[in-house]
Amino acid sequence: MTVEGTTERVLRLLALLQRRPSWTATELAAELRVTDRSIRRDVERLRALGYPVHAAAGVGGGYQLGAGTRLPPLLLDDEEAIATAVSLRLASGGTVAGAGEAALRALAKLDQVMPPRLRAEVRAVHGAMDTLVGPGIEIDPELLVTLARACRDAVRVRFHYTAHYREPRDARPPDAEPRNNPQPGNPPQPGDAEPRNAQSPRERTVEPVRLVATARRWYLMAWDVDRDDWRTFRLDRMRDVTATTWRFRPRNHPDPAAYVQRSVTESPYRHHARVRLRAHPDQVRDRIPPQVGRVEDDAEDGWCLLTAGGDDLNWLAVHIAALGFETQILDPPGLREAAARLARNLTAAAAGPEADAPH
């Protein structure tokens, strides 16, 4: 075989090793249509180039690409290259501090080595794409790395956390303006409805499980050691984060994404609305962002259950009605009263000035 053919085969071998954690020599030989002996030689060639290819003998053994002293070149197929380029474009406007510039640098490198036919496709996608992203809170990438490693290694984390507390409902006069009064068409985001009075930072010790990102913020789902319960923490409120050497045995836990969604859509708000809608859940999810409301299947076919939070029942009534589906309000009772007031006001508005004119 020529040198060019051998080089091409070695690169294909590297691509296979990057595709999944472990391969047997027989599997690699079948993929590349060579003998096991050729595979062993090509593995030695990769090692000579500085790629740490580990080999394990026996049942369940095989070849595995390990971590080296530097990042090896990634060999991407057409679909992977396009997906990576589009993802980097989206990451350039993300909420991780410094990640935007890094994403743009990586995108420039990828564009430089990409074949002309793929470059044209990626640029066509970019040219037809705009991202509408609200102002998010930037997070230190070192904080993300620290927490991600702690989740992976199952070690406890200590940090100071600034929590917000809600004053009693009767502590505010009945005619006081709501804390959060978003305009129609501008739904509240997680944290917008939270009161502005904050507690002093307190040290927390947690067993981290998963990082969850919404459109605007990052959250950590973890077991709070002192409170003996699951908790959700906003990363932008964490300070002095330290991963300890204390390992913990992972617990059975709720689904992290669902748990964080429940926390950010209900906990910050004064009122929690539960309504049944005659619609398929996907129809409602298309109109309700996951950080604003939670949509679940209902026991009865043709209906779904929407749970959302808000500080103003009138605002909730307006936006639930604006969904345009047949609705049954389950709770709170005050939401039914707000819906009735809205119906009367809309009926009067639809009647026009002629309704008040003398006959």
Tab-separated table of C-alpha atoms in Angstrom:
chain	number	residue	atom	x	y	z
A	1	MET	CA	0.000	0.000	0.000
A	2	THR	CA	1.226	3.518	-0.780
A	3	VAL	CA	2.168	6.065	1.869
A	4	GLU	CA	-0.916	8.093	0.940
A	5	GLY	CA	-3.144	5.056	1.444
A	6	THR	CA	-1.597	4.262	4.802
A	7	THR	CA	-1.981	7.865	5.971
A	8	GLU	CA	-5.633	7.915	4.912
A	9	ARG	CA	-6.292	4.669	6.787
A	10	VAL	CA	-4.582	5.971	9.949
A	11	LEU	CA	-6.733	9.103	9.844
A	12	ARG	CA	-9.846	6.973	9.417
A	13	LEU	CA	-8.731	4.903	12.402
A	14	LEU	CA	-8.348	8.076	14.462
A	15	ALA	CA	-11.851	9.151	13.438
A	16	LEU	CA	-13.265	5.794	14.541
A	17	LEU	CA	-11.541	6.003	17.922
A	18	GLN	CA	-13.071	9.458	18.407
A	19	ARG	CA	-16.531	8.200	17.544
A	20	ARG	CA	-17.070	5.955	20.570
A	21	PRO	CA	-15.209	5.030	23.797
A	22	SER	CA	-13.920	1.547	22.926
A	23	TRP	CA	-13.334	-0.693	19.911
A	24	THR	CA	-12.036	-4.244	19.591
A	25	ALA	CA	-9.337	-4.965	17.018
A	26	THR	CA	-11.804	-7.162	15.123
A	27	GLU	CA	-14.363	-4.352	14.910
A	28	LEU	CA	-11.786	-1.852	13.686
A	29	ALA	CA	-10.447	-4.328	11.132
A	30	ALA	CA	-13.959	-4.892	9.802
A	31	GLU	CA	-14.622	-1.148	9.529
A	32	LEU	CA	-11.362	-0.473	7.698
A	33	ARG	CA	-11.344	-3.785	5.771
A	34	VAL	CA	-7.859	-4.743	6.906
A	35	THR	CA	-6.341	-7.414	9.155
A	36	ASP	CA	-5.959	-7.241	12.913
A	37	ARG	CA	-2.219	-7.023	12.359
A	38	SER	CA	-2.667	-3.839	10.274
A	39	ILE	CA	-4.762	-2.350	13.071
A	40	ARG	CA	-1.988	-2.988	15.579
A	41	ARG	CA	0.530	-1.309	13.274
A	42	ASP	CA	-1.722	1.712	12.720
A	43	VAL	CA	-2.260	2.038	16.468
A	44	GLU	CA	1.522	2.172	16.899
A	45	ARG	CA	1.685	4.892	14.227
A	46	LEU	CA	-0.866	6.953	16.144
A	47	ARG	CA	1.096	6.505	19.356
A	48	ALA	CA	4.268	7.634	17.582
A	49	LEU	CA	2.425	10.820	16.579
A	50	GLY	CA	1.574	11.482	20.235
A	51	TYR	CA	-1.954	10.069	20.453
A	52	PRO	CA	-2.387	8.008	23.665
A	53	VAL	CA	-4.226	4.922	22.413
A	54	HIS	CA	-4.814	2.557	25.333
A	55	ALA	CA	-5.239	-1.182	24.847
A	56	ALA	CA	-6.936	-3.605	27.260
A	57	ALA	CA	-6.667	-7.372	26.835
A	58	GLY	CA	-9.304	-9.992	27.569
A	59	VAL	CA	-13.087	-10.062	27.430
A	60	GLY	CA	-14.457	-6.550	27.239
A	61	GLY	CA	-11.072	-5.156	26.261
A	62	GLY	CA	-10.158	-3.150	23.215
A	63	TYR	CA	-8.619	0.110	22.022
A	64	GLN	CA	-9.521	3.448	23.560
A	65	LEU	CA	-8.309	6.952	22.737
A	66	GLY	CA	-7.085	8.591	25.928
A	67	ALA	CA	-6.512	12.221	26.883
A	68	GLY	CA	-3.219	13.616	25.661
A	69	THR	CA	-1.123	16.678	26.375
A	70	ARG	CA	-2.955	18.636	23.691
A	71	LEU	CA	-6.280	18.450	21.886
A	72	PRO	CA	-5.980	16.176	18.851
A	73	PRO	CA	-7.470	17.246	15.513
A	74	LEU	CA	-11.128	16.346	15.341
A	75	LEU	CA	-12.163	14.474	12.241
A	76	LEU	CA	-15.745	15.430	11.421
A	77	ASP	CA	-18.060	14.091	8.777
A	78	ASP	CA	-20.219	16.490	6.750
A	79	GLU	CA	-23.191	16.517	9.123
A	80	GLU	CA	-20.960	16.923	12.191
A	81	ALA	CA	-19.059	19.820	10.594
A	82	ILE	CA	-22.254	21.699	9.715
A	83	ALA	CA	-23.774	21.066	13.170
A	84	THR	CA	-20.564	22.233	14.870
A	85	ALA	CA	-20.373	25.418	12.800
A	86	VAL	CA	-24.007	26.332	13.511
A	87	SER	CA	-23.570	25.571	17.226
A	88	LEU	CA	-20.490	27.781	17.411
A	89	ARG	CA	-22.453	30.596	15.795
A	90	LEU	CA	-25.137	30.259	18.476
A	91	ALA	CA	-22.517	30.021	21.249
A	92	SER	CA	-20.982	33.316	20.125
A	93	GLY	CA	-23.973	35.070	21.690
A	94	GLY	CA	-24.220	32.889	24.800
A	95	THR	CA	-24.185	33.573	28.527
A	96	VAL	CA	-20.759	32.158	29.422
A	97	ALA	CA	-18.232	34.945	29.924
A	98	GLY	CA	-15.530	34.809	27.251
A	99	ALA	CA	-17.208	31.948	25.405
A	100	GLY	CA	-18.406	34.267	22.630
A	101	GLU	CA	-14.876	35.222	21.574
A	102	ALA	CA	-13.657	31.612	21.892
A	103	ALA	CA	-16.579	30.408	19.763
A	104	LEU	CA	-15.773	32.952	17.065
A	105	ARG	CA	-12.108	31.896	17.029
A	106	ALA	CA	-13.078	28.239	16.726
A	107	LEU	CA	-15.579	29.095	13.982
A	108	ALA	CA	-12.862	30.921	12.024
A	109	LYS	CA	-10.542	27.904	12.288
A	110	LEU	CA	-13.273	25.516	11.195
A	111	ASP	CA	-14.208	27.740	8.257
A	112	GLN	CA	-10.578	27.868	7.131
A	113	VAL	CA	-10.199	24.097	6.786
A	114	MET	CA	-13.733	23.263	5.699
A	115	PRO	CA	-14.201	22.031	2.096
A	116	PRO	CA	-15.722	24.688	-0.218
A	117	ARG	CA	-18.964	22.719	-0.658
A	118	LEU	CA	-19.534	22.556	3.126
A	119	ARG	CA	-18.439	26.148	3.621
A	120	ALA	CA	-21.102	27.262	1.164
A	121	GLU	CA	-23.785	25.271	3.021
A	122	VAL	CA	-22.763	26.649	6.429
A	123	ARG	CA	-22.690	30.219	5.155
A	124	ALA	CA	-26.131	29.711	3.622
A	125	VAL	CA	-27.443	28.622	7.022
A	126	HIS	CA	-25.740	31.546	8.775
A	127	GLY	CA	-27.035	33.990	6.185
A	128	ALA	CA	-30.597	32.841	6.755
A	129	MET	CA	-30.358	32.758	10.548
A	130	ASP	CA	-30.829	35.423	13.192
A	131	THR	CA	-30.864	34.754	16.924
A	132	LEU	CA	-33.271	36.613	19.148
A	133	VAL	CA	-31.770	36.248	22.601
A	134	GLY	CA	-32.783	38.320	25.594
A	135	PRO	CA	-30.181	39.811	27.926
A	136	GLY	CA	-28.670	37.008	29.935
A	137	ILE	CA	-26.354	36.924	32.910
A	138	GLU	CA	-22.782	35.968	32.054
A	139	ILE	CA	-21.203	33.182	34.071
A	140	ASP	CA	-17.493	32.714	34.723
A	141	PRO	CA	-16.395	29.662	32.686
A	142	GLU	CA	-14.134	28.569	35.562
A	143	LEU	CA	-17.233	28.281	37.744
A	144	LEU	CA	-18.901	26.064	35.142
A	145	VAL	CA	-15.825	23.849	34.929
A	146	THR	CA	-15.567	23.535	38.711
A	147	LEU	CA	-19.208	22.529	39.082
A	148	ALA	CA	-19.157	20.224	36.063
A	149	ARG	CA	-16.156	18.346	37.445
A	150	ALA	CA	-17.805	18.099	40.863
A	151	CYS	CA	-20.916	16.595	39.225
A	152	ARG	CA	-18.770	14.138	37.300
A	153	ASP	CA	-16.549	13.141	40.242
A	154	ALA	CA	-19.388	13.101	42.843
A	155	VAL	CA	-17.613	15.424	45.304
A	156	ARG	CA	-19.258	17.948	47.600
A	157	VAL	CA	-19.113	21.660	46.848
A	158	ARG	CA	-19.059	24.604	49.270
A	159	PHE	CA	-20.006	28.160	48.341
A	160	HIS	CA	-21.601	31.339	49.642
A	161	TYR	CA	-25.081	31.874	48.268
A	162	THR	CA	-27.212	35.004	48.204
A	163	ALA	CA	-30.815	33.878	48.434
A	164	HIS	CA	-33.889	36.054	48.074
A	165	TYR	CA	-36.779	35.893	50.485
A	166	ARG	CA	-40.401	36.828	50.013
A	167	GLU	CA	-42.134	39.074	52.491
A	168	PRO	CA	-45.487	37.836	53.864
A	169	ARG	CA	-48.429	38.497	51.584
A	170	ASP	CA	-50.210	40.631	54.155
A	171	ALA	CA	-47.095	42.748	54.652
A	172	ARG	CA	-47.902	44.740	51.502
A	173	PRO	CA	-50.949	47.010	51.286
A	174	PRO	CA	-53.832	45.687	49.177
A	175	ASP	CA	-53.450	48.469	46.620
A	176	ALA	CA	-49.695	48.080	46.238
A	177	GLU	CA	-48.303	47.618	42.756
A	178	PRO	CA	-47.183	44.053	42.007
A	179	ARG	CA	-43.468	43.446	42.185
A	180	ASN	CA	-43.417	42.325	38.594
A	181	ASN	CA	-45.771	43.777	36.015
A	182	PRO	CA	-44.730	42.543	32.579
A	183	GLN	CA	-46.518	43.901	29.555
A	184	PRO	CA	-48.616	41.699	27.270
A	185	GLY	CA	-46.410	39.875	24.828
A	186	ASN	CA	-43.418	40.126	27.140
A	187	PRO	CA	-43.653	37.109	29.476
A	188	PRO	CA	-41.663	37.149	32.705
A	189	GLN	CA	-38.398	35.300	32.863
A	190	PRO	CA	-37.137	33.238	35.789
A	191	GLY	CA	-36.121	35.567	38.570
A	192	ASP	CA	-37.912	38.656	37.184
A	193	ALA	CA	-40.736	38.134	39.645
A	194	GLU	CA	-38.512	37.723	42.654
A	195	PRO	CA	-38.532	40.373	45.358
A	196	ARG	CA	-35.558	42.657	45.457
A	197	ASN	CA	-34.813	42.150	49.152
A	198	ALA	CA	-31.917	39.752	49.538
A	199	GLN	CA	-30.486	37.882	52.468
A	200	SER	CA	-26.831	38.042	53.406
A	201	PRO	CA	-24.712	35.382	51.690
A	202	ARG	CA	-24.695	32.099	53.595
A	203	GLU	CA	-22.341	29.168	53.225
A	204	ARG	CA	-23.944	26.125	51.644
A	205	THR	CA	-22.608	22.594	51.258
A	206	VAL	CA	-24.188	20.538	48.500
A	207	GLU	CA	-23.849	17.309	46.563
A	208	PRO	CA	-24.130	18.473	42.939
A	209	VAL	CA	-26.011	16.452	40.341
A	210	ARG	CA	-26.477	18.446	37.148
A	211	LEU	CA	-26.082	21.875	35.548
A	212	VAL	CA	-29.187	23.119	33.718
A	213	ALA	CA	-29.240	26.127	31.382
A	214	THR	CA	-32.268	28.193	30.378
A	215	ALA	CA	-32.290	30.952	27.785
A	216	ARG	CA	-31.007	33.497	30.310
A	217	ARG	CA	-29.520	31.741	33.334
A	218	TRP	CA	-27.590	28.730	34.605
A	219	TYR	CA	-28.790	26.590	37.509
A	220	LEU	CA	-27.328	23.827	39.628
A	221	MET	CA	-29.510	21.014	40.937
A	222	ALA	CA	-27.975	19.577	44.108
A	223	TRP	CA	-28.702	17.877	47.407
A	224	ASP	CA	-28.429	20.489	50.175
A	225	VAL	CA	-26.587	18.744	52.998
A	226	ASP	CA	-27.741	21.114	55.769
A	227	ARG	CA	-31.382	21.208	54.651
A	228	ASP	CA	-31.506	17.506	53.810
A	229	ASP	CA	-33.416	18.108	50.573
A	230	TRP	CA	-33.019	18.846	46.883
A	231	ARG	CA	-32.439	22.469	45.947
A	232	THR	CA	-31.900	24.619	42.853
A	233	PHE	CA	-29.177	27.284	42.881
A	234	ARG	CA	-28.593	30.113	40.425
A	235	LEU	CA	-24.941	30.242	39.423
A	236	ASP	CA	-24.867	34.036	39.287
A	237	ARG	CA	-25.625	34.114	43.033
A	238	MET	CA	-22.760	31.802	43.984
A	239	ARG	CA	-19.509	33.141	45.409
A	240	ASP	CA	-16.277	31.481	46.592
A	241	VAL	CA	-17.150	28.129	45.036
A	242	THR	CA	-14.838	25.324	46.164
A	243	ALA	CA	-14.906	21.641	45.250
A	244	THR	CA	-13.972	19.593	48.318
A	245	THR	CA	-12.316	16.182	48.479
A	246	TRP	CA	-15.383	14.676	50.182
A	247	ARG	CA	-16.848	12.048	47.862
A	248	PHE	CA	-20.504	11.136	48.157
A	249	ARG	CA	-22.582	8.209	46.994
A	250	PRO	CA	-24.984	9.461	44.294
A	251	ARG	CA	-28.634	9.434	45.392
A	252	ASN	CA	-31.724	8.639	43.405
A	253	HIS	CA	-32.823	12.024	42.164
A	254	PRO	CA	-35.640	13.657	40.183
A	255	ASP	CA	-35.131	14.477	36.543
A	256	PRO	CA	-32.832	17.555	36.727
A	257	ALA	CA	-34.355	19.478	33.820
A	258	ALA	CA	-37.918	18.907	35.062
A	259	TYR	CA	-36.951	19.763	38.635
A	260	VAL	CA	-35.265	23.033	37.646
A	261	GLN	CA	-38.153	23.920	35.351
A	262	ARG	CA	-40.602	23.403	38.215
A	263	SER	CA	-38.459	25.580	40.471
A	264	VAL	CA	-38.077	28.504	38.073
A	265	THR	CA	-41.694	28.485	36.883
A	266	GLU	CA	-43.334	28.294	40.309
A	267	SER	CA	-41.093	29.137	43.252
A	268	PRO	CA	-40.318	32.802	42.441
A	269	TYR	CA	-43.956	33.827	42.082
A	270	ARG	CA	-46.737	34.931	44.387
A	271	HIS	CA	-49.434	32.915	42.581
A	272	HIS	CA	-49.304	29.456	40.998
A	273	ALA	CA	-51.888	28.853	38.299
A	274	ARG	CA	-53.064	25.397	37.229
A	275	VAL	CA	-55.348	25.254	34.206
A	276	ARG	CA	-56.574	22.553	31.833
A	277	LEU	CA	-56.405	23.368	28.134
A	278	ARG	CA	-58.147	21.533	25.313
A	279	ALA	CA	-55.041	21.184	23.165
A	280	HIS	CA	-52.181	18.823	22.469
A	281	PRO	CA	-49.262	19.485	24.853
A	282	ASP	CA	-46.936	20.281	21.946
A	283	GLN	CA	-49.320	23.006	20.754
A	284	VAL	CA	-49.070	24.712	24.140
A	285	ARG	CA	-45.300	24.190	24.441
A	286	ASP	CA	-44.899	26.021	21.137
A	287	ARG	CA	-46.399	29.112	22.809
A	288	ILE	CA	-45.086	28.783	26.366
A	289	PRO	CA	-41.291	28.877	26.921
A	290	PRO	CA	-40.125	26.140	29.331
A	291	GLN	CA	-38.817	28.738	31.802
A	292	VAL	CA	-42.278	30.358	31.989
A	293	GLY	CA	-44.678	27.426	32.273
A	294	ARG	CA	-44.775	23.648	32.588
A	295	VAL	CA	-47.015	21.635	30.267
A	296	GLU	CA	-48.011	18.058	31.091
A	297	ASP	CA	-50.286	15.419	29.611
A	298	ASP	CA	-53.735	15.222	31.157
A	299	ALA	CA	-55.554	12.021	32.044
A	300	GLU	CA	-58.289	12.865	29.546
A	301	ASP	CA	-57.464	12.703	25.853
A	302	GLY	CA	-57.460	16.030	24.067
A	303	TRP	CA	-56.503	18.017	27.166
A	304	CYS	CA	-53.258	19.042	28.833
A	305	LEU	CA	-52.308	20.682	32.121
A	306	LEU	CA	-50.477	24.022	32.276
A	307	THR	CA	-48.756	25.202	35.459
A	308	ALA	CA	-47.407	28.759	35.486
A	309	GLY	CA	-46.543	31.399	38.022
A	310	GLY	CA	-47.068	35.128	38.313
A	311	ASP	CA	-47.364	37.945	40.794
A	312	ASP	CA	-50.503	39.406	39.210
A	313	LEU	CA	-53.667	37.336	38.652
A	314	ASN	CA	-55.041	39.790	36.090
A	315	TRP	CA	-51.874	39.390	34.026
A	316	LEU	CA	-52.150	35.597	34.262
A	317	ALA	CA	-55.776	35.700	33.136
A	318	VAL	CA	-54.892	37.823	30.097
A	319	HIS	CA	-52.108	35.555	28.910
A	320	ILE	CA	-53.994	32.320	29.521
A	321	ALA	CA	-56.912	33.696	27.522
A	322	ALA	CA	-54.538	34.824	24.776
A	323	LEU	CA	-53.478	31.215	24.194
A	324	GLY	CA	-56.812	30.763	22.448
A	325	PHE	CA	-57.688	27.299	23.787
A	326	GLU	CA	-60.765	26.136	25.680
A	327	THR	CA	-59.743	26.508	29.307
A	328	GLN	CA	-60.740	25.182	32.716
A	329	ILE	CA	-59.171	27.001	35.662
A	330	LEU	CA	-58.328	24.598	38.484
A	331	ASP	CA	-56.681	27.006	40.922
A	332	PRO	CA	-56.252	29.434	42.492
A	333	PRO	CA	-59.858	30.606	42.964
A	334	GLY	CA	-58.728	34.205	42.556
A	335	LEU	CA	-57.731	33.438	38.979
A	336	ARG	CA	-61.346	32.548	38.175
A	337	GLU	CA	-62.406	35.949	39.540
A	338	ALA	CA	-59.725	37.671	37.464
A	339	ALA	CA	-60.909	35.781	34.364
A	340	ALA	CA	-64.506	36.823	35.046
A	341	ARG	CA	-63.452	40.487	35.329
A	342	LEU	CA	-61.506	40.172	32.094
A	343	ALA	CA	-64.542	38.671	30.354
A	344	ARG	CA	-66.782	41.537	31.529
A	345	ASN	CA	-64.285	44.145	30.432
A	346	LEU	CA	-63.826	42.546	27.017
A	347	THR	CA	-67.579	42.227	26.532
A	348	ALA	CA	-68.017	45.914	27.329
A	349	ALA	CA	-65.153	46.837	25.008
A	350	ALA	CA	-66.606	44.766	22.171
A	351	ALA	CA	-70.012	46.427	22.561
A	352	GLY	CA	-68.500	49.817	21.756
A	353	PRO	CA	-69.831	53.285	22.671
A	354	GLU	CA	-73.238	52.511	21.102
A	355	ALA	CA	-74.080	50.314	24.090
A	356	ASP	CA	-74.162	53.355	26.393
A	357	ALA	CA	-76.003	55.656	23.990
A	358	PRO	CA	-79.602	56.579	24.971
A	359	HIS	CA	-82.326	54.890	22.927
